Amino acid sequence: MTASMFLDAFWVLTTRFVMRAANLVVFMLLARSLDPESFGWYGYVMASALMLSVIFDAGLRQSGGLHLGRDGADRRRILANILALWLVLGLAGSAAMALVMRWGGMADATVLLLAAATLAPTLLVRMGQGTFLGLGRMRELNQSELASRALLLVGTALAWALGVLTIEVAVALLFLSFAGAACLLLWMVRDLLSMPRIDLDVMRELLATGLAFAGGIIAMILLGRIGIWIVNAMLGTAEVGAYFAVMRLSEMIAEVATAVGVVIFSHGVRNADRDAAALATVRTARCVTAVMACVGVLAILFAGPIIRLTVGAAYVEAAGA
């Protein structure tokens, strides 16, 4: 790992740990304020929003980063086309989110509409972060990641302190946190912004490259998250709460590997020497895999106490999972 890659990895990891600390506090407040069924619905909304944002992103986060990072790229034109694609994909994704909520059995119209509205800003943040990856603007990538977590933490803590933390309020705060992060992202790329436009040649390249990335990314996310839909369909939302609790704790551990992968991609798209980039990737992946294996063993050994401390005794029965 080169010095610059190590430094970027350090800052991304630091950001991710701060994010996860914020998520953990939100997680603990929600688990103790909502009944298992409501907590399950919150987990259903979060997991569905992530899965659908990855699906409707269609690999454009990576594709945008790759094209924007090339020498001589017309960055304003590329970003304008990405925004145009977001307008279409965001609308389709929000409709899909509403259908997923109805399919899951959500009868509360307020929660359903808020969940559907959450998809569009979530997708914009994901697609827009390709700009930072392609241009190596890791500090702004970190800030865009932190923004939604910080807003969610502040809002959830206030709602908890005021005694008004319900499923409706929790989902509304989720929407507002991603909407705020999306606004911040647009402000950070204001130097490259122009009106959304459709250039078929640019869109064709973006989508073709994106779809090459999309298959593996979607499969990875679905394999880790689709259990939420299956558990809800077969066992109900109360059981989804326990499943969500265990899943979120596992994700906090896996976040280390994800963070390093983001840095590797950002450096790789800007490295003209593909062989050197591939070699650095292999070396880094080997080290990260060894560390994650050790952390995973510790998590298995202390699953019961970890779950009791974070989400409460009501979910300890899920520790064996």
C-alpha angles and dihedrals in degrees: 000000000000121000093252092048091048091051093048090047090051093053093044090049091048090051092048092050091050088048092050092047089054090045090050093054091048089046093052094047093049094045090053097041103043127060115244093263094051090044088052091053091050089052090047091054094047095046093044092049091052095047094046094044089055092046095048092042084069091199092300093131090064095033092052091048092050095050095041091051095058119105112258094015116158092234099180091052093047093048091047089056092047089054091049090052090049091056090058099037093043092055092047091046093051090052090049090050091054090051092049090052092050091046089052091055102256108160098172105100093200094056091043094053093044091049091050091048091051092065097068098056091040089055093046092054091049096047094041093054088069086076091062092044093051095046096041092241093150095159091060091044088056092047092050089051093048097046098073092044093050092049092046092049094050094045095046093047091051093047090049092048090050092047095238100111104133130149090263092052092044093054091044089054090049090055093046092049093055092041089054092048090050091053090050091050092052090050091051092054094041090119089065100036125116134151114299110264139179118232108169094206092052094043091048091055093044093050095042092052092041094053089054088060097035101071097061095038094050092046091051094050095043093049089055099040112025089086087078090065093043095048091048093049095047105031109017136245095292089065090043087064092061092042091050092050093055093041094053093050090051091050092055088061094045091050091085092065092045092052093052090047091056091054092047091053093048092052094041096057090052096045114095091194101077094181092055091046091051092048092050089049093053093048093049094045091052092054094044092049092054093049093047091051090056093046091048092054091052091049091053093049094050100033095121098053092041093054093044091052097045108036104010140252093295090076101041091100087070092060092095089064 
